[in-house]
């Protein structure tokens, strides 16, 4: 059968871009996006995207150019997930919670040609550009206006010479938008944390996001025309692929700039929401709301980022939310592991159900292999639920690699595995459970915080001699950063915890600032001088319980 | 971003084989197959498949070897869909309705190393092998026994030296089954019709069947753990990919050797069937059943092969079946076009709904492009629902090509399109409707019949001067073959219609035998001497109405 080779008919590049063209045909008159009192149909959204792609093309944006966005979950951010790659370019969505310095680093690292900026984030963008070296080419800024915000917010001026709707308006609805040349062409560039020292830009291909999107739809059994409430930032790994997924199934995207528990309940009732996603902090929000009330219809919630605490899970489910638990990384397009639920588990006591649901689970259909291995030997660990190893993955929805970082890419992809940096165990029943994160990442309200990066800022404080940052369990945020410090000797004045926090607040995104600071005489260390972080984590846990911040 | 190339971690071959390994983990204790009073779990079915793959490997069956099967929808046929490719080999399922001569031609064409033969098809297999030329290497025959059939049927002897369960029994459950080396490795070889002159063996790749399977699951919104009644032969294009699909979602495969309407209703009620598929003849069967009764729970039925007639559709839906209509070819893995239903159509009168549902529809998500083109210029036809052209496709679920037939492959795949040979129109709303089949195929009860092949047999009759075969509409079968004959002059005795049919019955599979024979003085022809088949089709239609078989 050697004469049968892939050909241009059957080897057409896999890409999620066709989803929206199809949605315009099948769901043309159905709602695509709802934002406050504004609504669009799929025919309109497709048309917007084609016109925008045409204008980007006119501006000279082409294959492999990077277009960045700084925006919350407004309709434009949804549209850009299609329009930018339809111009052949690569979409880079930036976490809006980052500070100007970090945004500046990322924009320079990704060499963005153009940045779309939400009207309430103008200042962040301008400050970020002001931090560019004088000789450095600055990207164009396009203002994403919002009819529900002030005239001042929506005004042009300064670095902003153009509005999003102008670009769309002058676009050609008949533009022959660009399909990828090969399915391994890049489609998005997502930075994996706010690290300023060495930004890790994860690049996904058209193939990877196609596989990730259909995989997530099947795994979550998403029906046709769901109503999806955007409680998950789209800039978080492209909303775990549900940006593209909603076009695939003709869903309704309920966009919302910011929300609290009251808004979530209001929107669920108003729009008959069927699906939503978010870090466990979203479950916390809806279940601890004082005005929480049982839902009239079931709402499916996908949570990930950290295992949902048992109490939160039980409380959320008792209100009528059907919680699914997944696991993914910026390095994966969507979830690659989910806690596939077995019907027989429904017979178990609630606490046991919660324990099982907190496990990360099994590979999704689009993932070829999942294992926990000894990182030195690549050998699988014993499936005993106790022996730890590094979680490794192989499959079509994994990243191509890190942008401009061949070393990091080579380190992450070894022996045909993606090394996740996460430590886990494999249970006897084949279900994965994460035990620790070897990269020292703290996950707070769904945001990844690099402890190394927080430490590097603390070390710049003139009074600090040694610093170690670990995660402290938190009932609301899941985890918060907790800093253990040894101060220099002979200081004229010892800083207070509050002063240290303020020092940090001026130098890093606010969500990264330690919520707890503890001064120590010495840090627990191994014989080779490495800080025993597991001891510090245990200490931080105790702080949590006693509500003290000083040991 | 040029340094970011696909690598062994993210470019792992797409294949449906991993579905069953995963099913054993997630659905290990749930039912996989039910057959009469016998049931299996997914853990058991996976184990059976691994052991069988191991035994095939021991027998020397390896990469790209062809393993054929002659069996109805019994558990073994399901298992072979995984076990054969898990040994690296290519599965060839043969239509059990073919005659020995055709089976013999196919087995020689595909160079099968091994043939699995159902216990009630022993004679067909033995006869097929008897037709092999003396010097031709014959494949091994393995008997697929059935505890519900007679001792004699299950007895070995003659060409059968081994039983299916012996092969499974001595297999190694720890066998490291083979993943494809590349995703374009072949997984199945399906013959597209019973044509004896030039068998067309369609080869699909692991990638193609993976894409086709997940595409069909999403398109039909198949939930987790459906109960699937096998009213569609698995040998028909691998059960439209639902063989692999049921492992993906941990469904229950209700296997059935043969069935009628009473059996369908009985099995639906007994096993809480949620899904089934079949040609429109199956809809006919359930809706025209004298003891037809409204279902207690909705059953989703996917039909394809020919548009369901409006009356049948309405009657079937009124009983509680939810009918979806798809379009695919042997050359595609599963459906590539389906009549995606718009909610607003539910408001239309029943007859209008039926008219809309009879259209083939829009491309599925896994298909890149669908069009209707002028085959000479490749230009798209006007989307007016009237201008005809050839239906062309591009996408990941299309075949690699025809086995040992580079000319046919090159003819089918041109200009990055697969040419389907079907004639259609594109409606203004982007929905495809088939108008005619340029290949002169008659579809009877879901089986494709080549009119050319029936004609070639008629021409061998010593009394026949000219023969032309067309489809005649039939209330039950959809279509049946209708032969128009001109007899030679000066015959001592003119054959009767019955004699012609008997002559055919001895020389072709029974389902291909013309159900109507009409003798003519001359055939309508074009100026260049080509038979005007559209005139004959019109005449055949009138025969249908007047119930006459002689004009």
mmCIF file of C-alpha atoms in Angstrom, chain A residues 20-348:
data_model
loop_
_atom_site.group_PDB
_atom_site.id
_atom_site.type_symbol
_atom_site.label_atom_id
_atom_site.label_comp_id
_atom_site.label_asym_id
_atom_site.label_seq_id
_atom_site.Cartn_x
_atom_site.Cartn_y
_atom_site.Cartn_z
ATOM 1 C CA UNK A 20 -16.923 29.882 12.129
ATOM 2 C CA UNK A 21 -17.545 29.744 8.379
ATOM 3 C CA UNK A 22 -19.669 26.663 9.006
ATOM 4 C CA UNK A 23 -21.424 28.351 11.952
ATOM 5 C CA UNK A 24 -22.426 31.194 9.614
ATOM 6 C CA UNK A 25 -24.133 28.641 7.353
ATOM 7 C CA UNK A 26 -25.739 26.405 9.952
ATOM 8 C CA UNK A 27 -26.381 28.854 12.804
ATOM 9 C CA UNK A 28 -26.474 32.064 10.770
ATOM 10 C CA UNK A 29 -29.619 33.421 12.409
ATOM 11 C CA UNK A 30 -28.839 32.177 15.912
ATOM 12 C CA UNK A 31 -27.146 34.193 18.630
ATOM 13 C CA UNK A 32 -23.363 34.084 18.643
ATOM 14 C CA UNK A 33 -22.492 36.705 21.236
ATOM 15 C CA UNK A 34 -24.465 38.522 23.908
ATOM 16 C CA UNK A 35 -22.849 41.432 25.725
ATOM 17 C CA UNK A 36 -25.029 43.538 28.016
ATOM 18 C CA UNK A 37 -27.950 44.555 25.764
ATOM 19 C CA UNK A 38 -26.018 43.944 22.540
ATOM 20 C CA UNK A 39 -26.379 40.756 20.547
ATOM 21 C CA UNK A 40 -24.937 39.293 17.368
ATOM 22 C CA UNK A 41 -25.756 36.329 15.152
ATOM 23 C CA UNK A 42 -23.243 33.857 13.762
ATOM 24 C CA UNK A 43 -23.703 35.349 10.303
ATOM 25 C CA UNK A 44 -22.798 38.751 11.735
ATOM 26 C CA UNK A 45 -19.861 37.505 13.772
ATOM 27 C CA UNK A 46 -18.402 35.654 10.789
ATOM 28 C CA UNK A 47 -18.801 38.762 8.669
ATOM 29 C CA UNK A 48 -17.082 40.886 11.336
ATOM 30 C CA UNK A 49 -14.182 38.452 11.459
ATOM 31 C CA UNK A 50 -13.742 38.337 7.682
ATOM 32 C CA UNK A 51 -13.809 42.124 7.460
ATOM 33 C CA UNK A 52 -11.317 42.483 10.285
ATOM 34 C CA UNK A 53 -9.010 39.894 8.720
ATOM 35 C CA UNK A 54 -9.212 41.882 5.495
ATOM 36 C CA UNK A 55 -8.238 45.107 7.256
ATOM 37 C CA UNK A 56 -5.350 43.422 9.034
ATOM 38 C CA UNK A 57 -4.213 42.176 5.657
ATOM 39 C CA UNK A 58 -4.469 45.718 4.270
ATOM 40 C CA UNK A 59 -2.336 46.959 7.173
ATOM 41 C CA UNK A 60 0.386 44.579 6.095
ATOM 42 C CA UNK A 61 -0.203 42.012 8.827
ATOM 43 C CA UNK A 62 0.565 38.615 7.327
ATOM 44 C CA UNK A 63 1.778 35.099 7.949
ATOM 45 C CA UNK A 64 3.489 34.587 11.314
ATOM 46 C CA UNK A 65 3.148 38.231 12.356
ATOM 47 C CA UNK A 66 2.108 38.566 15.974
ATOM 48 C CA UNK A 67 -0.981 40.570 16.928
ATOM 49 C CA UNK A 68 -1.457 41.114 20.668
ATOM 50 C CA UNK A 69 -4.600 41.903 22.635
ATOM 51 C CA UNK A 70 -5.117 43.424 26.043
ATOM 52 C CA UNK A 71 -8.796 42.944 26.809
ATOM 53 C CA UNK A 72 -11.241 41.303 29.172
ATOM 54 C CA UNK A 73 -14.051 39.054 27.878
ATOM 55 C CA UNK A 74 -15.606 41.546 25.454
ATOM 56 C CA UNK A 75 -16.897 40.554 21.988
ATOM 57 C CA UNK A 76 -13.771 41.875 20.245
ATOM 58 C CA UNK A 77 -11.543 39.416 22.091
ATOM 59 C CA UNK A 78 -13.759 36.574 20.902
ATOM 60 C CA UNK A 79 -13.693 37.792 17.292
ATOM 61 C CA UNK A 80 -9.920 38.226 17.327
ATOM 62 C CA UNK A 81 -9.538 34.496 17.994
ATOM 63 C CA UNK A 82 -10.709 34.000 14.415
ATOM 64 C CA UNK A 83 -9.881 37.256 12.651
ATOM 65 C CA UNK A 84 -6.163 37.329 13.480
ATOM 66 C CA UNK A 85 -5.375 33.810 12.208
ATOM 67 C CA UNK A 86 -7.720 34.407 9.241
ATOM 68 C CA UNK A 87 -5.170 37.054 8.220
ATOM 69 C CA UNK A 88 -2.473 34.397 8.567
ATOM 70 C CA UNK A 89 -1.178 35.984 11.767
ATOM 71 C CA UNK A 90 -0.605 34.721 15.299
ATOM 72 C CA UNK A 91 -2.824 35.849 18.166
ATOM 73 C CA UNK A 92 -1.194 36.776 21.453
ATOM 74 C CA UNK A 93 -3.661 37.366 24.273
ATOM 75 C CA UNK A 94 -2.110 39.067 27.275
ATOM 76 C CA UNK A 95 -3.244 38.614 30.851
ATOM 77 C CA UNK A 96 -4.864 41.922 31.780
ATOM 78 C CA UNK A 97 -3.798 41.501 35.410
ATOM 79 C CA UNK A 98 -0.134 41.956 34.555
ATOM 80 C CA UNK A 99 1.670 45.179 35.337
ATOM 81 C CA UNK A 100 3.028 47.579 32.708
ATOM 82 C CA UNK A 101 6.577 46.320 33.085
ATOM 83 C CA UNK A 102 5.620 42.744 32.372
ATOM 84 C CA UNK A 103 3.337 43.718 29.500
ATOM 85 C CA UNK A 104 6.184 45.735 28.056
ATOM 86 C CA UNK A 105 8.549 42.749 28.275
ATOM 87 C CA UNK A 106 6.016 40.468 26.600
ATOM 88 C CA UNK A 107 5.241 42.894 23.766
ATOM 89 C CA UNK A 108 8.912 43.247 23.023
ATOM 90 C CA UNK A 109 9.526 39.511 23.294
ATOM 91 C CA UNK A 110 6.718 38.594 20.914
ATOM 92 C CA UNK A 111 7.548 41.468 18.528
ATOM 93 C CA UNK A 112 3.893 42.413 18.242
ATOM 94 C CA UNK A 113 3.098 44.437 15.128
ATOM 95 C CA UNK A 114 -0.236 45.604 16.467
ATOM 96 C CA UNK A 115 -1.892 45.635 19.881
ATOM 97 C CA UNK A 116 -5.650 45.775 20.395
ATOM 98 C CA UNK A 117 -6.319 47.504 23.699
ATOM 99 C CA UNK A 118 -9.565 47.599 25.613
ATOM 100 C CA UNK A 119 -10.796 51.107 26.414
ATOM 101 C CA UNK A 120 -10.282 50.596 30.157
ATOM 102 C CA UNK A 121 -6.727 49.336 29.689
ATOM 103 C CA UNK A 122 -5.398 52.294 27.702
ATOM 104 C CA UNK A 123 -3.148 53.413 30.491
ATOM 105 C CA UNK A 124 -1.614 49.979 30.986
ATOM 106 C CA UNK A 125 -0.757 49.811 27.296
ATOM 107 C CA UNK A 126 0.632 53.323 27.155
ATOM 108 C CA UNK A 127 2.776 52.696 30.234
ATOM 109 C CA UNK A 128 4.000 49.432 28.752
ATOM 110 C CA UNK A 129 5.047 51.162 25.548
ATOM 111 C CA UNK A 130 6.707 53.949 27.523
ATOM 112 C CA UNK A 131 9.014 51.310 28.967
ATOM 113 C CA UNK A 132 10.260 50.335 25.500
ATOM 114 C CA UNK A 133 13.868 51.419 24.914
ATOM 115 C CA UNK A 134 13.999 54.551 22.739
ATOM 116 C CA UNK A 135 15.426 52.784 19.732
ATOM 117 C CA UNK A 136 12.881 50.007 19.884
ATOM 118 C CA UNK A 137 10.127 49.836 17.277
ATOM 119 C CA UNK A 138 6.758 50.230 18.992
ATOM 120 C CA UNK A 139 3.645 48.376 17.895
ATOM 121 C CA UNK A 140 0.566 50.193 16.636
ATOM 122 C CA UNK A 141 -2.215 50.491 19.227
ATOM 123 C CA UNK A 142 -5.850 49.996 18.227
ATOM 124 C CA UNK A 143 -8.573 50.997 20.668
ATOM 125 C CA UNK A 144 -11.308 48.513 21.461
ATOM 126 C CA UNK A 145 -14.191 50.766 22.393
ATOM 127 C CA UNK A 146 -17.189 49.837 24.519
ATOM 128 C CA UNK A 147 -20.552 51.526 24.142
ATOM 129 C CA UNK A 148 -21.265 50.784 27.819
ATOM 130 C CA UNK A 149 -18.198 52.718 28.998
ATOM 131 C CA UNK A 150 -17.554 56.462 29.241
ATOM 132 C CA UNK A 151 -16.932 58.805 26.347
ATOM 133 C CA UNK A 152 -13.506 59.506 27.749
ATOM 134 C CA UNK A 153 -12.614 55.823 27.818
ATOM 135 C CA UNK A 154 -13.690 55.526 24.209
ATOM 136 C CA UNK A 155 -11.839 58.587 22.970
ATOM 137 C CA UNK A 156 -8.859 58.313 20.688
ATOM 138 C CA UNK A 157 -5.722 60.399 21.134
ATOM 139 C CA UNK A 158 -2.168 59.917 22.195
ATOM 140 C CA UNK A 159 -0.865 56.633 20.871
ATOM 141 C CA UNK A 160 -4.316 55.545 19.712
ATOM 142 C CA UNK A 161 -5.114 56.632 16.201
ATOM 143 C CA UNK A 162 -7.644 54.005 15.271
ATOM 144 C CA UNK A 163 -10.633 52.156 16.651
ATOM 145 C CA UNK A 164 -11.471 48.469 16.364
ATOM 146 C CA UNK A 165 -14.804 49.209 14.693
ATOM 147 C CA UNK A 166 -13.116 51.433 12.108
ATOM 148 C CA UNK A 167 -10.885 48.553 11.140
ATOM 149 C CA UNK A 168 -13.871 46.236 10.923
ATOM 150 C CA UNK A 169 -15.942 48.845 9.135
ATOM 151 C CA UNK A 170 -13.576 49.393 6.257
ATOM 152 C CA UNK A 171 -12.878 45.685 5.802
ATOM 153 C CA UNK A 172 -13.990 43.680 2.778
ATOM 154 C CA UNK A 173 -16.671 41.124 3.594
ATOM 155 C CA UNK A 174 -15.673 39.221 0.476
ATOM 156 C CA UNK A 175 -12.041 38.882 1.550
ATOM 157 C CA UNK A 176 -10.594 35.447 0.778
ATOM 158 C CA UNK A 177 -9.218 34.822 4.236
ATOM 159 C CA UNK A 178 -6.072 32.762 4.632
ATOM 160 C CA UNK A 179 -6.081 29.094 5.502
ATOM 161 C CA UNK A 180 -2.811 27.907 7.075
ATOM 162 C CA UNK A 181 -0.215 26.699 4.588
ATOM 163 C CA UNK A 182 0.474 23.662 6.737
ATOM 164 C CA UNK A 183 -1.347 22.460 9.810
ATOM 165 C CA UNK A 184 1.734 23.063 11.934
ATOM 166 C CA UNK A 185 1.567 26.793 11.187
ATOM 167 C CA UNK A 186 1.321 28.780 14.438
ATOM 168 C CA UNK A 187 -2.085 30.146 15.455
ATOM 169 C CA UNK A 188 -1.533 31.500 18.987
ATOM 170 C CA UNK A 189 1.286 32.553 21.268
ATOM 171 C CA UNK A 190 0.410 32.377 24.977
ATOM 172 C CA UNK A 191 2.774 33.431 27.734
ATOM 173 C CA UNK A 192 2.735 30.878 30.486
ATOM 174 C CA UNK A 193 3.326 33.208 33.415
ATOM 175 C CA UNK A 194 4.129 36.786 34.217
ATOM 176 C CA UNK A 195 7.821 35.997 34.491
ATOM 177 C CA UNK A 196 9.740 39.075 33.438
ATOM 178 C CA UNK A 197 13.172 37.513 33.395
ATOM 179 C CA UNK A 198 12.588 34.835 30.775
ATOM 180 C CA UNK A 199 9.106 34.968 29.270
ATOM 181 C CA UNK A 200 7.926 31.589 28.098
ATOM 182 C CA UNK A 201 5.850 32.047 24.974
ATOM 183 C CA UNK A 202 3.942 28.878 24.204
ATOM 184 C CA UNK A 203 3.201 28.469 20.504
ATOM 185 C CA UNK A 204 0.287 26.301 19.392
ATOM 186 C CA UNK A 205 -0.361 25.141 15.856
ATOM 187 C CA UNK A 206 -3.593 25.090 13.865
ATOM 188 C CA UNK A 207 -3.533 21.294 14.122
ATOM 189 C CA UNK A 208 -3.027 21.386 17.874
ATOM 190 C CA UNK A 209 -5.895 23.780 18.518
ATOM 191 C CA UNK A 210 -8.219 21.859 16.165
ATOM 192 C CA UNK A 211 -7.522 18.637 18.039
ATOM 193 C CA UNK A 212 -7.717 20.338 21.415
ATOM 194 C CA UNK A 213 -11.033 21.976 20.592
ATOM 195 C CA UNK A 214 -12.890 18.917 19.295
ATOM 196 C CA UNK A 215 -11.351 16.871 22.086
ATOM 197 C CA UNK A 216 -12.691 19.244 24.733
ATOM 198 C CA UNK A 217 -16.142 19.271 23.130
ATOM 199 C CA UNK A 218 -16.397 15.475 23.152
ATOM 200 C CA UNK A 219 -14.896 15.147 26.588
ATOM 201 C CA UNK A 220 -17.387 17.561 28.108
ATOM 202 C CA UNK A 221 -20.238 16.134 25.932
ATOM 203 C CA UNK A 222 -21.073 19.660 24.778
ATOM 204 C CA UNK A 223 -24.358 19.592 22.821
ATOM 205 C CA UNK A 224 -25.334 21.798 19.895
ATOM 206 C CA UNK A 225 -26.063 25.444 20.693
ATOM 207 C CA UNK A 226 -25.126 25.589 24.369
ATOM 208 C CA UNK A 227 -25.235 28.913 26.186
ATOM 209 C CA UNK A 228 -21.744 29.561 27.481
ATOM 210 C CA UNK A 229 -21.093 32.149 30.161
ATOM 211 C CA UNK A 230 -17.570 33.540 29.944
ATOM 212 C CA UNK A 231 -16.479 33.411 33.592
ATOM 213 C CA UNK A 232 -13.095 32.150 32.410
ATOM 214 C CA UNK A 233 -10.808 34.800 30.882
ATOM 215 C CA UNK A 234 -10.351 34.136 27.174
ATOM 216 C CA UNK A 235 -6.744 35.225 27.636
ATOM 217 C CA UNK A 236 -6.262 32.136 29.795
ATOM 218 C CA UNK A 237 -5.084 29.592 27.242
ATOM 219 C CA UNK A 238 -7.750 30.824 24.793
ATOM 220 C CA UNK A 239 -10.522 30.044 27.239
ATOM 221 C CA UNK A 240 -9.376 26.417 27.308
ATOM 222 C CA UNK A 241 -10.259 26.240 23.538
ATOM 223 C CA UNK A 242 -13.927 27.075 24.138
ATOM 224 C CA UNK A 243 -13.442 30.246 22.078
ATOM 225 C CA UNK A 244 -13.163 28.087 18.965
ATOM 226 C CA UNK A 245 -15.403 25.385 20.435
ATOM 227 C CA UNK A 246 -18.447 27.635 20.671
ATOM 228 C CA UNK A 247 -18.252 28.305 16.929
ATOM 229 C CA UNK A 248 -17.996 24.569 16.323
ATOM 230 C CA UNK A 249 -21.298 23.888 18.083
ATOM 231 C CA UNK A 250 -23.017 27.189 17.350
ATOM 232 C CA UNK A 251 -23.169 28.165 21.003
ATOM 233 C CA UNK A 252 -24.079 31.508 22.515
ATOM 234 C CA UNK A 253 -21.116 33.377 24.023
ATOM 235 C CA UNK A 254 -22.340 35.403 26.969
ATOM 236 C CA UNK A 255 -19.520 37.928 27.298
ATOM 237 C CA UNK A 256 -18.991 39.846 30.494
ATOM 238 C CA UNK A 257 -16.358 42.434 31.332
ATOM 239 C CA UNK A 258 -16.225 41.646 35.028
ATOM 240 C CA UNK A 259 -18.447 39.698 37.331
ATOM 241 C CA UNK A 260 -19.237 38.688 40.861
ATOM 242 C CA UNK A 261 -21.531 35.990 42.220
ATOM 243 C CA UNK A 262 -24.643 38.155 41.856
ATOM 244 C CA UNK A 263 -23.835 38.817 38.200
ATOM 245 C CA UNK A 264 -23.271 35.126 37.536
ATOM 246 C CA UNK A 265 -26.667 34.165 38.971
ATOM 247 C CA UNK A 266 -28.327 37.021 37.116
ATOM 248 C CA UNK A 267 -26.789 36.037 33.765
ATOM 249 C CA UNK A 268 -27.516 32.336 34.260
ATOM 250 C CA UNK A 269 -31.184 33.099 34.793
ATOM 251 C CA UNK A 270 -31.460 35.762 32.128
ATOM 252 C CA UNK A 271 -29.818 33.801 29.316
ATOM 253 C CA UNK A 272 -30.528 30.193 30.336
ATOM 254 C CA UNK A 273 -26.830 29.486 30.655
ATOM 255 C CA UNK A 274 -25.948 25.808 30.206
ATOM 256 C CA UNK A 275 -22.149 25.846 30.460
ATOM 257 C CA UNK A 276 -19.407 27.845 32.136
ATOM 258 C CA UNK A 277 -15.807 27.313 33.211
ATOM 259 C CA UNK A 278 -13.370 28.681 35.697
ATOM 260 C CA UNK A 279 -10.748 28.063 38.323
ATOM 261 C CA UNK A 280 -12.079 26.691 41.627
ATOM 262 C CA UNK A 281 -12.319 30.288 42.795
ATOM 263 C CA UNK A 282 -15.403 30.614 40.568
ATOM 264 C CA UNK A 283 -17.000 27.627 42.330
ATOM 265 C CA UNK A 284 -16.135 29.328 45.594
ATOM 266 C CA UNK A 285 -17.790 32.490 44.414
ATOM 267 C CA UNK A 286 -21.106 30.923 43.411
ATOM 268 C CA UNK A 287 -21.301 28.569 46.361
ATOM 269 C CA UNK A 288 -20.354 30.999 49.119
ATOM 270 C CA UNK A 289 -22.616 33.757 47.790
ATOM 271 C CA UNK A 290 -24.975 34.885 50.522
ATOM 272 C CA UNK A 291 -27.856 34.998 48.057
ATOM 273 C CA UNK A 292 -26.937 31.606 46.513
ATOM 274 C CA UNK A 293 -30.025 29.784 45.339
ATOM 275 C CA UNK A 294 -30.632 26.422 43.716
ATOM 276 C CA UNK A 295 -30.605 26.680 39.924
ATOM 277 C CA UNK A 296 -33.798 26.128 37.959
ATOM 278 C CA UNK A 297 -31.843 24.190 35.332
ATOM 279 C CA UNK A 298 -28.551 22.352 35.605
ATOM 280 C CA UNK A 299 -25.461 24.332 34.665
ATOM 281 C CA UNK A 300 -22.337 22.433 33.636
ATOM 282 C CA UNK A 301 -19.174 23.890 35.115
ATOM 283 C CA UNK A 302 -15.700 22.829 34.042
ATOM 284 C CA UNK A 303 -13.051 23.658 36.590
ATOM 285 C CA UNK A 304 -9.295 23.305 36.369
ATOM 286 C CA UNK A 305 -6.098 24.951 37.493
ATOM 287 C CA UNK A 306 -6.225 23.329 40.898
ATOM 288 C CA UNK A 307 -8.286 20.524 42.399
ATOM 289 C CA UNK A 308 -11.595 21.836 43.771
ATOM 290 C CA UNK A 309 -11.720 21.507 47.571
ATOM 291 C CA UNK A 310 -14.265 18.919 48.729
ATOM 292 C CA UNK A 311 -16.425 21.349 50.683
ATOM 293 C CA UNK A 312 -16.626 23.781 47.768
ATOM 294 C CA UNK A 313 -17.425 20.975 45.363
ATOM 295 C CA UNK A 314 -20.247 19.617 47.486
ATOM 296 C CA UNK A 315 -21.747 23.031 48.114
ATOM 297 C CA UNK A 316 -21.583 23.939 44.429
ATOM 298 C CA UNK A 317 -23.127 20.690 43.280
ATOM 299 C CA UNK A 318 -25.896 20.945 45.853
ATOM 300 C CA UNK A 319 -27.022 24.153 44.121
ATOM 301 C CA UNK A 320 -27.466 22.407 40.776
ATOM 302 C CA UNK A 321 -24.100 22.948 39.155
ATOM 303 C CA UNK A 322 -22.656 19.841 37.527
ATOM 304 C CA UNK A 323 -18.944 20.119 38.106
ATOM 305 C CA UNK A 324 -16.330 18.481 35.881
ATOM 306 C CA UNK A 325 -12.665 18.638 36.739
ATOM 307 C CA UNK A 326 -9.911 18.918 34.159
ATOM 308 C CA UNK A 327 -6.185 19.462 33.931
ATOM 309 C CA UNK A 328 -4.262 21.354 31.307
ATOM 310 C CA UNK A 329 -1.311 23.652 30.942
ATOM 311 C CA UNK A 330 -0.523 26.654 28.821
ATOM 312 C CA UNK A 331 1.574 24.094 26.949
ATOM 313 C CA UNK A 332 -1.583 22.148 25.988
ATOM 314 C CA UNK A 333 -4.524 23.298 23.895
ATOM 315 C CA UNK A 334 -7.354 22.784 26.338
ATOM 316 C CA UNK A 335 -7.599 20.031 28.874
ATOM 317 C CA UNK A 336 -5.575 16.935 28.255
ATOM 318 C CA UNK A 337 -6.635 15.078 31.384
ATOM 319 C CA UNK A 338 -10.091 15.049 32.938
ATOM 320 C CA UNK A 339 -11.648 13.234 35.821
ATOM 321 C CA UNK A 340 -13.906 11.045 33.662
ATOM 322 C CA UNK A 341 -16.781 10.176 35.927
ATOM 323 C CA UNK A 342 -17.911 6.586 36.388
ATOM 324 C CA UNK A 343 -21.627 6.037 36.931
ATOM 325 C CA UNK A 344 -20.931 3.605 39.782
ATOM 326 C CA UNK A 345 -19.287 6.421 41.748
ATOM 327 C CA UNK A 346 -22.667 8.073 42.135
ATOM 328 C CA UNK A 347 -23.455 5.448 44.776
ATOM 329 C CA UNK A 348 -20.586 6.553 47.016
#
